[in-house]
CSV table of C-alpha atoms in Angstrom, one decimal:
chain,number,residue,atom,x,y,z
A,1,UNK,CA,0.0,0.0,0.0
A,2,UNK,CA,1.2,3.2,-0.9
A,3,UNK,CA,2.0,6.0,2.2
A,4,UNK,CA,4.5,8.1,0.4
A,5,UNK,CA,5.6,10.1,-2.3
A,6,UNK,CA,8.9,11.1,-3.8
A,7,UNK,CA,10.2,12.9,-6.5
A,8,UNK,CA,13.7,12.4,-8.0
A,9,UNK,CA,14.8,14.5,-11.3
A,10,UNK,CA,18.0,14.4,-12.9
A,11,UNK,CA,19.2,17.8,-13.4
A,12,UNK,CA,18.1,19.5,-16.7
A,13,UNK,CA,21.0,19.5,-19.9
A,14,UNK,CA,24.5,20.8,-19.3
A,15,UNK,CA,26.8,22.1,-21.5
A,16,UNK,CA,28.5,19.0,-21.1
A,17,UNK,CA,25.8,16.8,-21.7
A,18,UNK,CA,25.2,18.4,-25.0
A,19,UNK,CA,29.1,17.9,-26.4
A,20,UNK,CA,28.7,14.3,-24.7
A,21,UNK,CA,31.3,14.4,-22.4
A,22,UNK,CA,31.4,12.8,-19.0
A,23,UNK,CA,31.1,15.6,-16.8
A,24,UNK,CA,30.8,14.0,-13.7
A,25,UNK,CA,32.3,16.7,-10.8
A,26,UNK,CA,33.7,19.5,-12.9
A,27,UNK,CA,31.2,22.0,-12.1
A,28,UNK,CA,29.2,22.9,-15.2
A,29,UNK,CA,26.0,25.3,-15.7
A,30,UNK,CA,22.8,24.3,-17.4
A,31,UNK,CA,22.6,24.7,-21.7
A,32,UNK,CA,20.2,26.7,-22.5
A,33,UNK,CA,18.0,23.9,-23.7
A,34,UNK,CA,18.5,22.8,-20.2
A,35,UNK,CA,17.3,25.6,-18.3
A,36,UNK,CA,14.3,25.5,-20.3
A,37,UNK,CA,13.9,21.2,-19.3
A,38,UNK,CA,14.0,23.0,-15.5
A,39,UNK,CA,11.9,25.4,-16.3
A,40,UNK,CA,9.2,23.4,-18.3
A,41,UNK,CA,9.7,20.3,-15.4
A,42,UNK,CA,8.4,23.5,-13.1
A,43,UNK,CA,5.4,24.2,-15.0
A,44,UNK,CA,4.2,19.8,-15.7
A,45,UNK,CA,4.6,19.7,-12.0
A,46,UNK,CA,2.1,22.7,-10.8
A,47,UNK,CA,-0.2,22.2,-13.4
A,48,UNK,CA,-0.5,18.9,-12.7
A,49,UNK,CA,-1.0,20.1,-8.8
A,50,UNK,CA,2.2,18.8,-6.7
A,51,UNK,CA,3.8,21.6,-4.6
A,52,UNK,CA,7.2,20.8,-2.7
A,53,UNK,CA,8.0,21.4,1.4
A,54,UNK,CA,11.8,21.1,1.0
A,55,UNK,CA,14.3,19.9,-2.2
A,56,UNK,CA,17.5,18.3,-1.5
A,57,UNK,CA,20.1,18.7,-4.3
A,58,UNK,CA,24.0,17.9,-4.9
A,59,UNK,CA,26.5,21.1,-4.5
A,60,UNK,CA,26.9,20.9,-8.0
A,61,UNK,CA,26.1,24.1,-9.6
A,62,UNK,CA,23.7,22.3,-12.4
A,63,UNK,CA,21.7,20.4,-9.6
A,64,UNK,CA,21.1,23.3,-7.3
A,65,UNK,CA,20.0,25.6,-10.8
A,66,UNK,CA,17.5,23.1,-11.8
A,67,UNK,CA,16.1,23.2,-8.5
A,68,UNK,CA,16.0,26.6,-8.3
A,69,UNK,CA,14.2,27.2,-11.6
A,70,UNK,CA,11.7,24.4,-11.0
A,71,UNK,CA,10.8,26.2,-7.6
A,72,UNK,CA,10.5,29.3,-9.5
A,73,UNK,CA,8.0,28.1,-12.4
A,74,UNK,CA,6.2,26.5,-9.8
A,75,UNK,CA,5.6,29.8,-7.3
A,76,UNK,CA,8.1,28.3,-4.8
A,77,UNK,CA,11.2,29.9,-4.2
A,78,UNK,CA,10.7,30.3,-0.4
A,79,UNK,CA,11.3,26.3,0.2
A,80,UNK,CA,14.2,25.1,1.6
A,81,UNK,CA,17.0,23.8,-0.7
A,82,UNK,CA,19.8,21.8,1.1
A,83,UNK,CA,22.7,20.6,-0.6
A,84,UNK,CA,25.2,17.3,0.0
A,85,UNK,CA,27.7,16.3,-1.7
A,86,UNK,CA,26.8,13.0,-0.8
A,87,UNK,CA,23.8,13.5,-3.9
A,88,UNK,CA,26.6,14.4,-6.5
A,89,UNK,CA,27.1,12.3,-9.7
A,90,UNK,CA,29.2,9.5,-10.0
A,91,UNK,CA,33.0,10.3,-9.8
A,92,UNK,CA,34.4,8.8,-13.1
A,93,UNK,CA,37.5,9.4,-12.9
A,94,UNK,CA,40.5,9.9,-15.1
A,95,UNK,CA,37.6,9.4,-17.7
A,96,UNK,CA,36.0,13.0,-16.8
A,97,UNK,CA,36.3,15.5,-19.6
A,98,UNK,CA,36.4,13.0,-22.6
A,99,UNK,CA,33.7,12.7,-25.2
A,100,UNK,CA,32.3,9.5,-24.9
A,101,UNK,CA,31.7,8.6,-28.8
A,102,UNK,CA,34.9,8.9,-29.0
A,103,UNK,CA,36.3,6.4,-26.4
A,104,UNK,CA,33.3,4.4,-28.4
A,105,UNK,CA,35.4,4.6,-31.0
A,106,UNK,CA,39.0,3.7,-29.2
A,107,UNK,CA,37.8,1.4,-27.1
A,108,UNK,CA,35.0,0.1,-27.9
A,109,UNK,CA,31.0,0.6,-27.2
A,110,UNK,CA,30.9,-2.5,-25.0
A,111,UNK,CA,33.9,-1.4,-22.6
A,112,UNK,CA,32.1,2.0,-22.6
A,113,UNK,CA,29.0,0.7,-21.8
A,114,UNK,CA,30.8,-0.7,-18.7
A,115,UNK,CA,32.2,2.1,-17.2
A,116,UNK,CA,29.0,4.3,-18.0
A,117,UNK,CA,26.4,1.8,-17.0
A,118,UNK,CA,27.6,-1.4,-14.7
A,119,UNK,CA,27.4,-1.9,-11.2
A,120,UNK,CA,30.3,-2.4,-9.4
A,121,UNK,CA,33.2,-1.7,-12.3
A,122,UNK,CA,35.1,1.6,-11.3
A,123,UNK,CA,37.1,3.3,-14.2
A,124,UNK,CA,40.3,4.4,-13.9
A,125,UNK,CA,40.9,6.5,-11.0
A,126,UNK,CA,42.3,10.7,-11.3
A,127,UNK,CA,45.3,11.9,-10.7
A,128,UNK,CA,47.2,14.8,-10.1
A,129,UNK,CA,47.9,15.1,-13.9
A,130,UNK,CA,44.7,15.0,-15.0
A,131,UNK,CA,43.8,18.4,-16.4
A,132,UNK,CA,40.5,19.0,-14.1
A,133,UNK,CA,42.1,17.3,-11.1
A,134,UNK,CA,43.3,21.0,-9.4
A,135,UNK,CA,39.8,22.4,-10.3
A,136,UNK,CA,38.2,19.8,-8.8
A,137,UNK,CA,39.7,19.4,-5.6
A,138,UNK,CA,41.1,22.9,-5.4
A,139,UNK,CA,37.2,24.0,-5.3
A,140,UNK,CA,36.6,25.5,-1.8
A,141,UNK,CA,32.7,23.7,-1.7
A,142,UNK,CA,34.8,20.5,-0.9
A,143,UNK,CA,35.9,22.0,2.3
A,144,UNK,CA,32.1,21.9,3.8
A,145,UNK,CA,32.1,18.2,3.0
A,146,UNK,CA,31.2,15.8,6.6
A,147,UNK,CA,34.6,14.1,5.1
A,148,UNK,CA,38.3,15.7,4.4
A,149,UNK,CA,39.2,16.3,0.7
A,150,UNK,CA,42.1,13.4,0.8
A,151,UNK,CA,39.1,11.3,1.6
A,152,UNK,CA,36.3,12.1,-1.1
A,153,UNK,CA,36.4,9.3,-4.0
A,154,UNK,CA,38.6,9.5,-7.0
A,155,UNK,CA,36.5,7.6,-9.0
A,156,UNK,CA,33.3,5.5,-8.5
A,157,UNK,CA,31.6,2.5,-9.4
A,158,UNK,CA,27.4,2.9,-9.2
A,159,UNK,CA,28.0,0.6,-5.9
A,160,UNK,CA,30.1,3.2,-5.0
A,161,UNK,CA,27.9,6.1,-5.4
A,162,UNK,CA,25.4,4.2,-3.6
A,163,UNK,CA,27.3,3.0,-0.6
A,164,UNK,CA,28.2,7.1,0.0
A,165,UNK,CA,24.2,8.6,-0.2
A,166,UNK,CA,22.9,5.8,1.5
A,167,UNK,CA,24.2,7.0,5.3
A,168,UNK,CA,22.7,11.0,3.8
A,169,UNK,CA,19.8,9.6,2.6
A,170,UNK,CA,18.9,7.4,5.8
A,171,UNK,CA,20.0,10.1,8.3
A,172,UNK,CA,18.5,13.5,6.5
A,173,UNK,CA,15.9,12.7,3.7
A,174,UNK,CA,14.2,9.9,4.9
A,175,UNK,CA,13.3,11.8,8.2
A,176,UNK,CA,11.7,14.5,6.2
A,177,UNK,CA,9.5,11.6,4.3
A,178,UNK,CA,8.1,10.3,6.9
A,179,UNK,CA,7.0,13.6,7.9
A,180,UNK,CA,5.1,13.0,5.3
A,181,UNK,CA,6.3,16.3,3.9
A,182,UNK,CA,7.0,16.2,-0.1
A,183,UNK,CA,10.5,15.6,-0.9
A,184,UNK,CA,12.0,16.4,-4.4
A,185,UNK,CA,16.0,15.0,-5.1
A,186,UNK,CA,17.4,17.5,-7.7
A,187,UNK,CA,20.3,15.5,-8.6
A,188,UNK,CA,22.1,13.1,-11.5
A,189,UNK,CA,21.7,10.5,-13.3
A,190,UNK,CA,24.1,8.0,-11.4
A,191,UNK,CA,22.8,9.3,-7.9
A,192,UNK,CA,19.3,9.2,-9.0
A,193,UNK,CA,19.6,5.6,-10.5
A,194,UNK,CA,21.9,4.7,-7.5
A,195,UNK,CA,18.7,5.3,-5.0
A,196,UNK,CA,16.7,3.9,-7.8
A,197,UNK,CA,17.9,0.4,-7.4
A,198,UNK,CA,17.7,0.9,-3.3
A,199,UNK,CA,14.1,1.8,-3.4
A,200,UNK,CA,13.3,-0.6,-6.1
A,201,UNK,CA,15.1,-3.6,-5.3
A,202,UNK,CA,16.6,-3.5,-8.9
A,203,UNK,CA,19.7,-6.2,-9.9
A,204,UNK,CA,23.0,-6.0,-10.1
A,205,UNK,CA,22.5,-6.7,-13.9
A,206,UNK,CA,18.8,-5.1,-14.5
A,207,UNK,CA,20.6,-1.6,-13.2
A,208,UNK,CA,22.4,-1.1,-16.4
A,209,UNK,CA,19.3,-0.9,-18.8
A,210,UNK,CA,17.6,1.8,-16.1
A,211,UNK,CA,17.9,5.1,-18.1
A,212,UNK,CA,16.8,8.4,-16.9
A,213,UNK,CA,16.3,11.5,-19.5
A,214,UNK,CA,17.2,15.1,-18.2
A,215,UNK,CA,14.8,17.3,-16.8
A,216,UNK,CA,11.8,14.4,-16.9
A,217,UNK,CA,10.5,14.4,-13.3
A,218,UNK,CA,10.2,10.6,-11.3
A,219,UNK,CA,7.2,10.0,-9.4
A,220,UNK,CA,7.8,7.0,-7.0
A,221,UNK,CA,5.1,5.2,-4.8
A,222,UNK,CA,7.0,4.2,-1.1
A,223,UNK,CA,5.2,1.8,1.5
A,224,UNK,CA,6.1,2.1,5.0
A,225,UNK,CA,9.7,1.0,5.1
A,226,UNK,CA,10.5,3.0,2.1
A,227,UNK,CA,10.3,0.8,-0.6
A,228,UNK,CA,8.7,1.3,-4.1
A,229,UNK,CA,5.2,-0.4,-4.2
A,230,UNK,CA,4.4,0.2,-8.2
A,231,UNK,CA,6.6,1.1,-10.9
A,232,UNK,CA,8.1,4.5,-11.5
A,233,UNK,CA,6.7,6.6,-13.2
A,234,UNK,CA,8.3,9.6,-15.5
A,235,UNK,CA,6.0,12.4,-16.1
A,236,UNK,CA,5.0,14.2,-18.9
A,237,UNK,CA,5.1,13.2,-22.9
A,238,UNK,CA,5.6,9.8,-23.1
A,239,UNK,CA,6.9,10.0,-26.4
A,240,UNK,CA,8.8,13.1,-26.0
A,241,UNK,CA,10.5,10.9,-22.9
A,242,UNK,CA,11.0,8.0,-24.5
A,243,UNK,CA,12.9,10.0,-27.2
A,244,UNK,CA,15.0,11.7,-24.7
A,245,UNK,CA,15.7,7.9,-23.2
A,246,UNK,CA,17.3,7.1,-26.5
A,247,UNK,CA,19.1,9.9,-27.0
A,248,UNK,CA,20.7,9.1,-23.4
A,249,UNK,CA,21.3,5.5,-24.2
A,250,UNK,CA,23.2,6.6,-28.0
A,251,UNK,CA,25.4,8.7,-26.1
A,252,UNK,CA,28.0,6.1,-25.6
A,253,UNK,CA,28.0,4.3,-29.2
A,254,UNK,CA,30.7,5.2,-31.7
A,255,UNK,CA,29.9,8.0,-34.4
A,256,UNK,CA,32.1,7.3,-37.6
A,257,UNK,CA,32.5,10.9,-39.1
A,258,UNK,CA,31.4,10.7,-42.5
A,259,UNK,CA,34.3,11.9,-45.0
């Protein structure tokens, strides 16, 4: 039986996301296509009469902007937006900045496909030479982290991403849920899929075929102990979303310039 309600949308398109690049925790700003997803996620969600009592978000600048401009179109700005690091996306590594048709193309779609969508596989980890390793960690928003810097991940697996929201999501959001106040997570992909398969009880294997558009709102039934009692459900166009699904799941498959 269903007693709660929450919503979880991945942030709306970043400039990153539109050159196809893994982006993961260089801090990026929304497109201009995606603050209009934000904006337009806003407007589904009042007309279709859901108002929000407090939004969590990452302390990435594209998570907190969607949030912000959803609360707007929707006549909310005075709710509460906290922000964790603990919601970012998944830390990929020394794979962050590259342009993933292209390691399609040099590595392969299959390996890509790996280190994009499996479980437990972590890519290679950053170092000190990468070229957004200084701007990452020289960023002072990592100093109001409940961990030191030398201790934040390097790179991630989806377990990975999972095993560091869980203790945030058990300690700070669930509290506010069983409130029964209405929760919105303004996050990522990985982080949103990541609490996906907790809530859901998805598979180790099953995970990697869960795809979630930007911008396209998640409405998710919870019983008592917090556990998804029907299937999510995305809101809005279904066409338009299953479009934008695609589009998400060509993002990692090689593109042969034509000559």
């Amino acid at each position: 039986m269903s007693k709660y309600k929450l919503f979880l949308l991945r942030h709306g398109e970043g400039a990153w996301n539109k050159e196809n690049r893994f982006c993961s925790w260089v801090d990026q700003k929304l497109s201009e296509n995606g603050v209009t997803e934000a904006q337009d996620c806003g407007k589904l969600l009042k007309e279709q009469g859901y108002k929000f009592d407090i939004v969590f978000t990452s302390i990435l600048s594209r998570s907190i902007q969607t949030a912000w401009l959803v609360l707007e179109a929707m006549g909310l700005e005075w709710v509460p937006v906290v922000k964790a690091w603990r919601l970012n996306e998944r830390h990929y590594g020394s794979l962050i900045g590259l342009n993933r048709a292209e390691m399609a193309l040099l590595h392969g779609e299959e390996k890509v496909k790996l280190w994009r969508r499996s479980y437990d596989i972590t890519p290679p980890v950053i170092d000190e030479s990468h070229p957004y390793y200084h701007e990452i960690y020289n960023d002072r928003r990592y100093t109001t982290c409940d961990v030191p810097i030398e201790k934040l991940p390097r790179a991630e697996s989806l377990k990975e991403v999972l095993d560091r929201l869980l203790p945030y999501w058990d300690s700070t959001i669930v509290p506010e849920i069983r409130k029964e106040r209405n929760v919105l997570i303004s996050a990522h992909g990985n982080s949103c899929r990541a609490l996906l398969k907790h809530l859901e009880g998805i598979s180790d294997e099953d995970i990697a075929s869960v795809t979630l558009p930007t911008g396209i709102p998640v409405l998710l039934e919870l019983d008592e102990n917090l556990r998804s009692v029907k299937p999510r459900q995305l809101l809005g166009d279904q066409a338009k979303i299953q479009a934008a699904i695609k589009k998400v799941e060509d993002q990692g498959k090689a593109k042969v310039k034509k000559m």
